[in-house]
Amino acid sequence: MNGRLWAALIVAGWVWILLQASFYGDPDDWFVVSEIHVDDVEIGQEPVVRYERWIKQKFLGNWTVELNEVTPGGFMVACSGSGSNNYKPTDRKPIDATLSYFIGKICPIEAGKIYSIDATWTIRPPSIPPMEVKRTSNEFRVVAAPERP
């Protein structure tokens, strides 16, 4: 092949990549997650994770969720979970998702501590590079149960 043909093929390849990235490059075209909110909870009760999500197109995705303990020196991962799903626009989630549903396992929480959640969804559409959606919850407290007379 001559140099001009190679140059034309390289330029055509870059144009194709740029068109794909500009058409599919926004994660919001595939998957949208609202803010994540968790109310303070009494020890012995499972925290409820409130969020909305919209799956706009079918895709294979991975998710990772970390429950972080808030400490004076920063955050410390207290528990984490991960998995993969074939996401479809018809998929539904519980209205009030428990922490164990959201993380995919039971995580111990302790009274007197403050926590937050970091969640990352990796969208893996066919034929284009993966994209990520990240959300961090508010900080929530786990309080001791009131003494009963």
PDB file of C-alpha atoms in Angstrom, residues 22-127:
ATOM      1  CA  SER A  22     -19.442  11.951  20.337  1.00  0.00           C
ATOM      2  CA  PHE A  23     -22.576   9.892  19.653  1.00  0.00           C
ATOM      3  CA  TYR A  24     -22.237   7.431  22.534  1.00  0.00           C
ATOM      4  CA  GLY A  25     -19.766   9.247  24.761  1.00  0.00           C
ATOM      5  CA  ASP A  26     -22.188  10.649  27.344  1.00  0.00           C
ATOM      6  CA  PRO A  27     -23.036   8.202  30.153  1.00  0.00           C
ATOM      7  CA  ASP A  28     -26.385   9.993  30.607  1.00  0.00           C
ATOM      8  CA  ASP A  29     -27.429   8.566  27.241  1.00  0.00           C
ATOM      9  CA  TRP A  30     -27.224   5.118  28.830  1.00  0.00           C
ATOM     10  CA  PHE A  31     -27.722   5.357  32.594  1.00  0.00           C
ATOM     11  CA  VAL A  32     -28.672   8.131  35.012  1.00  0.00           C
ATOM     12  CA  VAL A  33     -28.518   7.970  38.803  1.00  0.00           C
ATOM     13  CA  SER A  34     -29.927  10.658  41.078  1.00  0.00           C
ATOM     14  CA  GLU A  35     -28.247  11.660  44.294  1.00  0.00           C
ATOM     15  CA  ILE A  36     -27.949   8.961  46.934  1.00  0.00           C
ATOM     16  CA  HIS A  37     -29.472   9.735  50.341  1.00  0.00           C
ATOM     17  CA  VAL A  38     -29.380   7.702  53.556  1.00  0.00           C
ATOM     18  CA  ASP A  39     -31.209   8.848  56.714  1.00  0.00           C
ATOM     19  CA  ASP A  40     -29.653   8.482  60.137  1.00  0.00           C
ATOM     20  CA  VAL A  41     -30.492   5.066  61.562  1.00  0.00           C
ATOM     21  CA  GLU A  42     -30.799   3.417  64.944  1.00  0.00           C
ATOM     22  CA  ILE A  43     -28.496   0.455  65.590  1.00  0.00           C
ATOM     23  CA  GLY A  44     -30.322  -2.783  64.849  1.00  0.00           C
ATOM     24  CA  GLN A  45     -32.155  -1.255  61.883  1.00  0.00           C
ATOM     25  CA  GLU A  46     -30.842  -1.531  58.369  1.00  0.00           C
ATOM     26  CA  PRO A  47     -30.148   1.772  56.641  1.00  0.00           C
ATOM     27  CA  VAL A  48     -32.381   2.588  53.683  1.00  0.00           C
ATOM     28  CA  VAL A  49     -30.635   3.888  50.553  1.00  0.00           C
ATOM     29  CA  ARG A  50     -32.846   6.272  48.583  1.00  0.00           C
ATOM     30  CA  TYR A  51     -31.979   6.939  44.966  1.00  0.00           C
ATOM     31  CA  GLU A  52     -33.516   6.886  41.527  1.00  0.00           C
ATOM     32  CA  ARG A  53     -31.991   5.413  38.420  1.00  0.00           C
ATOM     33  CA  TRP A  54     -32.986   5.432  34.788  1.00  0.00           C
ATOM     34  CA  ILE A  55     -31.672   2.820  32.367  1.00  0.00           C
ATOM     35  CA  LYS A  56     -32.053   4.310  28.910  1.00  0.00           C
ATOM     36  CA  GLN A  57     -30.471   1.557  26.781  1.00  0.00           C
ATOM     37  CA  LYS A  58     -29.445  -2.059  27.247  1.00  0.00           C
ATOM     38  CA  PHE A  59     -25.834  -2.538  28.333  1.00  0.00           C
ATOM     39  CA  LEU A  60     -23.546  -4.775  30.329  1.00  0.00           C
ATOM     40  CA  GLY A  61     -22.374  -2.962  33.432  1.00  0.00           C
ATOM     41  CA  ASN A  62     -20.269  -3.417  36.519  1.00  0.00           C
ATOM     42  CA  TRP A  63     -20.937  -1.765  39.848  1.00  0.00           C
ATOM     43  CA  THR A  64     -18.837  -1.170  42.940  1.00  0.00           C
ATOM     44  CA  VAL A  65     -20.184   0.193  46.222  1.00  0.00           C
ATOM     45  CA  GLU A  66     -18.128   1.186  49.248  1.00  0.00           C
ATOM     46  CA  LEU A  67     -19.476   1.919  52.715  1.00  0.00           C
ATOM     47  CA  ASN A  68     -17.030   4.417  54.186  1.00  0.00           C
ATOM     48  CA  GLU A  69     -16.603   5.228  57.841  1.00  0.00           C
ATOM     49  CA  VAL A  70     -16.025   8.949  58.313  1.00  0.00           C
ATOM     50  CA  THR A  71     -13.039   9.436  60.637  1.00  0.00           C
ATOM     51  CA  PRO A  72     -11.176  12.548  61.771  1.00  0.00           C
ATOM     52  CA  GLY A  73      -8.383  11.650  59.327  1.00  0.00           C
ATOM     53  CA  GLY A  74     -10.701  11.100  56.344  1.00  0.00           C
ATOM     54  CA  PHE A  75     -12.605   8.109  55.055  1.00  0.00           C
ATOM     55  CA  MET A  76     -11.939   4.437  55.763  1.00  0.00           C
ATOM     56  CA  VAL A  77     -13.624   1.673  53.749  1.00  0.00           C
ATOM     57  CA  ALA A  78     -15.736  -0.325  56.197  1.00  0.00           C
ATOM     58  CA  CYS A  79     -17.332  -2.675  53.671  1.00  0.00           C
ATOM     59  CA  SER A  80     -17.582  -3.028  49.903  1.00  0.00           C
ATOM     60  CA  GLY A  81     -19.382  -5.022  47.275  1.00  0.00           C
ATOM     61  CA  SER A  82     -19.286  -5.356  43.517  1.00  0.00           C
ATOM     62  CA  GLY A  83     -20.945  -7.197  40.706  1.00  0.00           C
ATOM     63  CA  SER A  84     -22.111  -7.066  37.131  1.00  0.00           C
ATOM     64  CA  ASN A  85     -25.524  -6.901  35.523  1.00  0.00           C
ATOM     65  CA  ASN A  86     -27.112  -6.871  32.125  1.00  0.00           C
ATOM     66  CA  TYR A  87     -29.041  -3.604  32.494  1.00  0.00           C
ATOM     67  CA  LYS A  88     -32.294  -3.135  30.567  1.00  0.00           C
ATOM     68  CA  PRO A  89     -34.748  -0.216  30.511  1.00  0.00           C
ATOM     69  CA  THR A  90     -37.433  -2.535  31.937  1.00  0.00           C
ATOM     70  CA  ASP A  91     -35.384  -3.374  35.078  1.00  0.00           C
ATOM     71  CA  ARG A  92     -36.844  -2.225  38.395  1.00  0.00           C
ATOM     72  CA  LYS A  93     -35.335  -1.784  41.851  1.00  0.00           C
ATOM     73  CA  PRO A  94     -37.008  -1.657  45.268  1.00  0.00           C
ATOM     74  CA  ILE A  95     -38.544   1.718  46.127  1.00  0.00           C
ATOM     75  CA  ASP A  96     -36.582   1.785  49.380  1.00  0.00           C
ATOM     76  CA  ALA A  97     -33.404  -0.242  48.864  1.00  0.00           C
ATOM     77  CA  THR A  98     -31.712  -1.538  51.986  1.00  0.00           C
ATOM     78  CA  LEU A  99     -27.984  -1.122  52.451  1.00  0.00           C
ATOM     79  CA  SER A 100     -27.473  -4.882  51.981  1.00  0.00           C
ATOM     80  CA  TYR A 101     -29.395  -4.780  48.671  1.00  0.00           C
ATOM     81  CA  PHE A 102     -27.393  -1.773  47.494  1.00  0.00           C
ATOM     82  CA  ILE A 103     -23.980  -3.259  48.409  1.00  0.00           C
ATOM     83  CA  GLY A 104     -24.903  -6.855  47.626  1.00  0.00           C
ATOM     84  CA  LYS A 105     -24.135  -8.230  51.089  1.00  0.00           C
ATOM     85  CA  ILE A 106     -24.676  -7.526  54.781  1.00  0.00           C
ATOM     86  CA  CYS A 107     -22.234  -4.963  56.179  1.00  0.00           C
ATOM     87  CA  PRO A 108     -21.784  -4.510  59.921  1.00  0.00           C
ATOM     88  CA  ILE A 109     -22.397  -0.979  61.158  1.00  0.00           C
ATOM     89  CA  GLU A 110     -21.634   0.367  64.603  1.00  0.00           C
ATOM     90  CA  ALA A 111     -23.451   2.806  66.852  1.00  0.00           C
ATOM     91  CA  GLY A 112     -21.775   6.173  67.293  1.00  0.00           C
ATOM     92  CA  LYS A 113     -20.167   6.121  63.858  1.00  0.00           C
ATOM     93  CA  ILE A 114     -20.746   8.213  60.767  1.00  0.00           C
ATOM     94  CA  TYR A 115     -20.787   6.644  57.309  1.00  0.00           C
ATOM     95  CA  SER A 116     -21.183   7.562  53.658  1.00  0.00           C
ATOM     96  CA  ILE A 117     -21.501   5.531  50.464  1.00  0.00           C
ATOM     97  CA  ASP A 118     -19.474   5.760  47.243  1.00  0.00           C
ATOM     98  CA  ALA A 119     -21.033   4.022  44.235  1.00  0.00           C
ATOM     99  CA  THR A 120     -19.551   3.572  40.770  1.00  0.00           C
ATOM    100  CA  TRP A 121     -21.292   2.051  37.772  1.00  0.00           C
ATOM    101  CA  THR A 122     -19.154   1.188  34.752  1.00  0.00           C
ATOM    102  CA  ILE A 123     -21.196   1.168  31.564  1.00  0.00           C
ATOM    103  CA  ARG A 124     -19.775  -1.227  28.966  1.00  0.00           C
ATOM    104  CA  PRO A 125     -21.654  -0.601  25.716  1.00  0.00           C
ATOM    105  CA  PRO A 126     -20.743  -2.637  22.662  1.00  0.00           C
ATOM    106  CA  SER A 127     -18.071  -1.213  20.343  1.00  0.00           C
TER     107      SER A 127
END
